[in-house]
Amino acid sequence: MNEHLRVDGARLWQSIMQMADIGATANGGSHRLTLSDEDKAARDLFAGWCSEAGLTMQVDELGDIFARREGSDAKQAPVAIGSHLDTQPFGGRFDGVFGVLAGLEVIRSLNDHGIATVKPLEVVNWTNEEGARFAPSMLASGVYGGVFALDWALARRAVDTDATLLDELRRIGYHGALPAREREFAAFIECHIEQGPILDSAGIPVGVVDAAQGFRWYDITLEGFASHTGSTPMVGRRNALLGMAKVALAVEEIAAAHAPLARGTVGSQVAVGPGSRNVIPGRVDFTVDLRHPSAATLEKMDAALRRACEAAAAEYGLELSLAQISDTQPVAFDTNCVAALERACARLGIENQRITSGAGHDACYVARRAPTAMLFAPCKDGISHHESESAEAADLEAVCNVLLHAALELAGVA
């Protein structure tokens, strides 16, 4: 293997910036919700770049894109590299897109140097990683990993219209013929910004991710009775918003009880009805997100949340509906893939640190079927899911160089 082989960092950065122009926001972020017109434009741009690089592209039933560079042994399963192109509402320019375009840059660099691999290489764009427009997150990779049923995933409805995932796939022209679970991978590597402060605070350019914490998502409804704020006595009111406030405080207490690794959040998707200032809130729909790297602890947090919801409903005379829509178990990534990433760092003389991911990623579900690991790049102050999300070109290039050398080790040089 050529120890001096490197990617074109300027080209990688230019590609990320060009992709960021699609759905660009006034404050420097990106707004490309899953299967929106902006997502279609991003997919089309990516597909065009893949074609220029000589890759063959297939799209599956969930809109996942697989761009393939053949190896000398076409019978072998490919080494896959990828992430996602969709963003959070008014999100950042690097979350997800870096992992897709890092894979493309590896291919471009191999083309530049005329290097062939034994196993094929594939760059993957997974559909609906963010879960902002269609819940839950990591939907397509979850189907791939056997967590979600295909029909259930296709029937998920958008938060901004009554359209299903299948409706929108057809609308933008990305409902493919390839069966959703057909692909097999020899290995899968995902690059991502850390979305946390550890690497940035330490000044370390590369994180080798060996595990990811588990998380659970919940859709919760508390229903009371909407009545006049002036004529309804305080005693006996069935105020659904007060019930939600109790639950929100309980979520904070649950996370604090399992500090420092636990996370608990009432999300910003909150709907209070009927929507008048002089009517007592009769119904509240909201979401809860619980996270921890221990499955046993996550189970305890789940039980505590359910008790808190039942107590709040009883205290204020509310009807409770609690649906758990996602259960992503903690993941330990493949030791051989992690070792290949660390060997690449050593080969290149790049400082690195092992790290556990605090966020969920497509790699967490892919790991159920294929040897998988991740690489992290620092992001400024650990900020992500925000327009101010920022990363340094040199750090992204360093991660991509590690990816290049690890991919060559895993795929073999022909």
XYZ file of C-alpha atoms in Angstrom:
414
model
C 0.000 0.000 0.000
C 1.274 3.463 -0.916
C 1.985 5.169 2.408
C 1.987 8.582 0.731
C -1.470 8.209 -0.820
C -3.781 11.058 0.164
C -7.218 12.384 -0.775
C -7.765 15.787 -2.364
C -8.851 17.795 0.667
C -9.699 20.892 -1.356
C -11.999 18.880 -3.623
C -13.706 17.294 -0.611
C -14.326 20.718 0.933
C -15.579 22.160 -2.353
C -18.038 19.272 -2.737
C -19.379 19.783 0.790
C -19.805 23.512 0.174
C -21.526 22.909 -3.152
C -23.928 20.482 -1.504
C -24.547 23.043 1.251
C -25.844 25.492 -1.367
C -28.885 23.220 -1.748
C -31.286 24.320 0.961
C -28.856 26.975 2.199
C -30.192 29.060 5.086
C -29.646 32.734 5.857
C -27.423 31.923 8.837
C -25.051 29.547 7.059
C -26.806 26.230 7.631
C -28.683 23.746 5.459
C -32.377 22.852 5.321
C -32.912 19.613 3.353
C -35.675 17.587 4.947
C -36.094 13.991 3.828
C -37.677 13.584 0.363
C -38.286 17.316 0.029
C -37.480 19.123 -3.215
C -34.139 20.073 -1.663
C -33.387 16.445 -0.826
C -34.164 15.492 -4.423
C -31.760 18.183 -5.668
C -29.048 16.891 -3.311
C -29.586 13.317 -4.494
C -29.480 14.403 -8.126
C -26.206 16.282 -7.576
C -24.675 13.290 -5.794
C -25.850 10.928 -8.544
C -24.271 13.168 -11.174
C -20.941 13.163 -9.345
C -21.091 9.378 -9.018
C -21.691 9.047 -12.748
C -18.721 11.295 -13.490
C -16.582 9.057 -11.246
C -17.601 5.992 -13.285
C -19.813 4.456 -10.607
C -22.935 2.421 -11.290
C -25.927 3.440 -9.198
C -28.852 1.464 -7.830
C -31.770 2.759 -5.741
C -33.785 0.520 -3.445
C -37.437 0.583 -2.370
C -36.687 3.105 0.384
C -34.685 5.459 -1.824
C -31.301 4.356 -0.486
C -28.605 5.022 -3.092
C -25.769 2.542 -3.684
C -23.004 3.846 -5.965
C -20.587 1.026 -6.869
C -16.986 0.898 -8.030
C -16.235 -2.633 -9.153
C -13.361 -4.635 -7.733
C -11.207 -7.261 -9.400
C -13.348 -9.959 -7.735
C -16.966 -9.021 -8.447
C -18.216 -12.041 -6.497
C -17.090 -10.567 -3.194
C -19.344 -8.343 -1.095
C -18.372 -4.656 -1.237
C -16.768 -2.499 1.393
C -19.352 0.244 1.852
C -18.880 3.838 2.980
C -21.738 6.209 3.635
C -24.104 8.263 5.727
C -26.997 10.582 4.739
C -27.791 13.754 2.782
C -30.944 14.853 4.648
C -30.648 17.481 7.384
C -32.469 18.724 10.429
C -34.754 21.742 9.971
C -32.336 24.656 9.676
C -29.496 22.303 10.497
C -25.800 22.310 9.672
C -23.694 21.811 6.550
C -21.685 18.795 7.726
C -23.989 16.427 9.631
C -24.390 13.364 7.419
C -23.244 14.894 4.156
C -19.593 14.630 5.168
C -19.881 10.853 5.439
C -21.401 10.483 1.975
C -18.967 12.818 0.250
C -15.966 11.366 2.103
C -16.865 8.058 0.487
C -17.084 9.724 -2.916
C -13.726 11.433 -2.354
C -12.117 8.048 -1.595
C -13.381 6.786 -4.964
C -12.223 9.917 -6.790
C -8.769 9.646 -5.226
C -8.431 5.983 -6.198
C -9.441 6.946 -9.724
C -6.831 9.731 -9.753
C -4.073 7.288 -8.803
C -5.303 4.370 -10.917
C -5.651 2.058 -7.919
C -7.957 -0.953 -8.193
C -9.329 -2.918 -5.236
C -10.085 -6.616 -4.916
C -13.501 -6.139 -3.324
C -15.930 -3.624 -4.815
C -16.418 -0.301 -3.053
C -19.842 1.297 -2.580
C -20.868 4.768 -1.449
C -24.246 4.749 0.304
C -26.810 7.472 0.986
C -29.373 6.230 3.512
C -32.880 7.707 3.473
C -34.328 9.580 6.464
C -31.504 9.354 8.964
C -32.597 12.502 10.769
C -36.217 11.542 11.423
C -37.259 15.200 11.394
C -39.883 14.870 8.647
C -40.653 11.148 9.030
C -40.267 9.602 12.485
C -38.369 7.631 13.621
C -34.806 8.456 12.719
C -32.502 6.060 10.830
C -35.611 4.663 9.182
C -34.137 3.101 6.042
C -31.031 1.721 7.734
C -33.382 0.383 10.407
C -35.257 -1.580 7.751
C -31.916 -2.816 6.425
C -30.914 -3.928 9.910
C -34.211 -5.726 10.496
C -35.470 -3.320 13.162
C -38.422 -1.918 11.177
C -40.756 -3.629 8.718
C -40.630 -2.316 5.157
C -44.378 -1.724 4.854
C -44.440 0.096 8.189
C -41.581 2.357 7.082
C -43.196 3.159 3.720
C -46.431 4.086 5.500
C -44.825 6.659 7.837
C -46.443 10.067 7.377
C -44.687 13.394 7.012
C -45.122 15.976 9.767
C -45.738 18.763 7.237
C -48.228 17.031 4.898
C -50.439 13.953 4.870
C -48.050 12.231 2.452
C -46.473 8.889 3.288
C -42.830 8.045 2.763
C -43.839 5.997 -0.279
C -45.822 8.929 -1.692
C -42.810 11.211 -1.425
C -40.363 8.650 -2.790
C -42.529 8.379 -5.888
C -43.017 12.137 -6.124
C -39.293 12.890 -6.283
C -38.462 9.851 -8.414
C -36.455 7.855 -5.889
C -38.639 4.796 -5.292
C -36.255 2.188 -6.668
C -36.746 -1.405 -7.704
C -33.918 -2.910 -5.624
C -35.287 -4.857 -2.609
C -34.607 -2.914 0.574
C -32.613 -5.623 2.349
C -30.804 -7.192 -0.610
C -27.366 -5.642 -0.190
C -24.640 -7.488 1.695
C -21.497 -5.691 2.854
C -18.053 -7.041 3.676
C -17.711 -3.992 5.940
C -19.359 -0.617 6.450
C -17.585 2.567 7.581
C -19.406 5.813 8.376
C -17.661 9.168 8.796
C -19.408 11.916 10.725
C -18.782 15.032 12.739
C -18.693 14.189 16.443
C -21.737 16.298 17.430
C -20.095 16.630 20.822
C -17.188 18.576 22.353
C -14.631 15.880 23.214
C -12.387 16.011 20.128
C -12.673 19.777 19.688
C -11.809 20.435 23.333
C -8.766 18.151 23.166
C -7.578 19.380 19.752
C -7.600 15.817 18.377
C -8.420 15.551 14.641
C -9.775 11.990 14.480
C -12.098 9.971 16.667
C -12.217 6.196 16.195
C -15.710 5.212 17.279
C -15.919 1.808 18.937
C -19.466 2.028 20.343
C -22.693 4.023 20.318
C -25.153 4.576 23.121
C -28.709 3.312 22.896
C -31.778 5.491 22.758
C -35.551 5.303 22.830
C -38.085 7.676 21.302
C -41.642 8.140 22.549
C -44.760 9.858 21.212
C -46.879 10.916 24.190
C -50.356 12.425 24.382
C -52.022 13.798 27.502
C -55.696 14.649 27.072
C -57.742 16.609 29.603
C -60.601 19.041 29.039
C -60.504 22.412 27.269
C -62.652 25.009 29.027
C -62.842 28.751 29.710
C -59.881 30.204 31.611
C -62.035 32.748 33.412
C -65.090 30.800 34.431
C -63.477 27.443 35.252
C -62.360 27.195 38.915
C -58.750 26.221 39.553
C -59.875 23.197 41.528
C -60.891 20.353 39.251
C -59.298 21.638 36.066
C -57.929 18.961 33.694
C -55.026 20.945 32.281
C -53.027 18.764 29.893
C -50.156 21.262 29.749
C -49.583 20.975 33.485
C -49.324 17.229 33.037
C -46.700 17.670 30.323
C -44.774 20.093 32.547
C -44.639 17.425 35.259
C -43.355 14.881 32.739
C -40.754 17.333 31.398
C -39.373 17.873 34.897
C -39.388 14.123 35.483
C -37.370 13.536 32.303
C -34.689 15.912 33.624
C -34.692 14.093 36.976
C -34.448 10.679 35.306
C -31.370 11.757 33.353
C -29.810 13.316 36.457
C -30.376 10.113 38.393
C -28.202 8.246 35.894
C -25.549 10.935 35.354
C -23.124 11.527 33.786
C -23.831 9.304 30.777
C -27.640 9.540 30.646
C -29.525 11.952 28.403
C -33.208 12.847 28.658
C -35.069 15.385 26.535
C -38.587 16.543 25.795
C -38.178 17.470 22.133
C -39.253 20.665 20.415
C -42.166 18.973 18.634
C -44.912 20.020 21.068
C -48.519 20.584 20.006
C -50.883 22.220 22.506
C -54.602 22.358 21.773
C -57.018 23.879 21.126
C -54.762 26.907 20.597
C -56.468 29.846 22.284
C -55.125 32.072 25.031
C -58.369 31.983 27.009
C -58.943 28.231 26.805
C -57.352 25.753 29.214
C -55.081 23.356 27.273
C -57.156 20.254 26.680
C -54.567 18.191 24.845
C -50.802 18.105 24.490
C -48.822 15.937 22.066
C -45.080 15.799 22.709
C -41.998 13.624 22.295
C -39.380 12.246 24.684
C -35.858 11.061 23.881
C -33.939 8.899 26.403
C -30.311 7.791 25.893
C -27.669 5.737 27.684
C -24.802 3.410 26.645
C -26.082 0.666 28.982
C -29.141 -1.336 27.896
C -29.936 -2.167 31.524
C -29.845 1.483 32.578
C -31.939 2.486 29.586
C -34.551 -0.045 30.708
C -34.630 1.571 34.171
C -35.037 5.014 32.596
C -37.887 3.690 30.453
C -39.695 2.363 33.523
C -39.216 5.650 35.379
C -40.624 7.619 32.426
C -43.728 5.440 32.284
C -44.305 5.866 36.026
C -43.925 9.644 35.704
C -46.437 9.814 32.842
C -48.967 7.710 34.744
C -48.524 9.838 37.880
C -49.001 13.099 35.961
C -52.118 11.743 34.252
C -53.587 10.631 37.575
C -52.802 13.936 39.323
C -54.563 16.078 36.724
C -57.286 13.680 35.594
C -55.815 13.144 32.118
C -55.999 10.360 29.575
C -52.528 9.064 28.688
C -51.308 7.609 25.418
C -47.642 6.564 25.261
C -46.198 4.966 22.147
C -42.542 3.920 21.999
C -41.646 4.403 18.334
C -37.934 3.622 18.444
C -35.678 1.367 20.490
C -32.084 1.533 19.357
C -29.926 -0.706 21.502
C -26.369 0.255 22.474
C -23.893 -0.913 19.848
C -20.351 -2.235 20.126
C -18.725 -1.855 16.722
C -16.697 -4.577 15.026
C -13.262 -4.972 16.608
C -11.551 -5.754 13.291
C -12.983 -2.640 11.621
C -12.017 -0.489 14.608
C -8.495 -1.943 14.489
C -8.244 -1.196 10.747
C -9.121 2.440 11.429
C -6.511 2.674 14.181
C -3.875 1.072 11.965
C -4.645 3.657 9.288
C -4.182 6.442 11.844
C -0.849 4.967 12.894
C 0.264 4.544 9.283
C -0.497 8.202 8.590
C 0.832 9.505 11.906
C -2.506 11.108 12.779
C -3.406 11.640 16.427
C -6.655 9.923 17.336
C -8.818 8.928 20.260
C -11.318 6.143 20.824
C -14.777 7.507 21.487
C -18.336 6.349 22.151
C -20.980 8.072 20.066
C -23.626 9.950 21.991
C -25.868 10.142 18.925
C -27.538 7.486 16.832
C -26.260 6.868 13.303
C -27.111 4.640 10.360
C -24.034 2.590 11.263
C -25.797 1.482 14.459
C -28.414 -0.436 12.459
C -26.072 -1.567 9.690
C -23.929 -3.145 12.419
C -26.683 -5.726 12.942
C -25.801 -7.235 9.551
C -22.236 -6.254 8.664
C -18.895 -5.537 10.372
C -19.116 -1.809 11.048
C -17.234 1.096 12.616
C -17.190 4.887 12.495
C -14.809 7.828 12.294
C -15.498 11.212 13.899
C -14.172 14.641 12.971
C -14.259 17.478 15.514
C -16.962 20.121 15.214
C -16.559 23.547 16.762
C -17.725 23.607 20.392
C -19.498 20.305 19.775
C -22.451 22.121 18.170
C -24.637 20.189 15.714
C -28.271 20.195 14.508
C -27.889 23.984 14.275
C -27.038 26.461 11.523
C -23.816 27.417 13.332
C -22.468 23.848 13.026
C -18.859 24.155 11.866
C -15.869 21.966 11.059
C -12.323 22.606 9.846
C -11.301 21.518 6.355
C -8.018 20.090 7.685
C -9.845 17.853 10.171
C -12.256 16.549 7.536
C -9.313 15.832 5.244
C -7.490 13.953 8.023
C -10.524 11.761 8.676
C -10.970 11.130 4.963
C -7.319 10.072 4.636
C -7.804 7.568 7.455
C -10.922 6.343 5.672
C -9.000 5.940 2.411
C -6.267 3.781 3.946
C -8.680 1.718 6.027
C -10.886 1.104 2.994
C -7.895 -0.088 1.020
C -6.918 -2.468 3.809
C -10.456 -3.848 4.085
C -11.036 -4.117 0.342
C -7.517 -5.182 -0.663
C -5.380 -3.653 -3.406
C -5.622 -5.560 -6.681
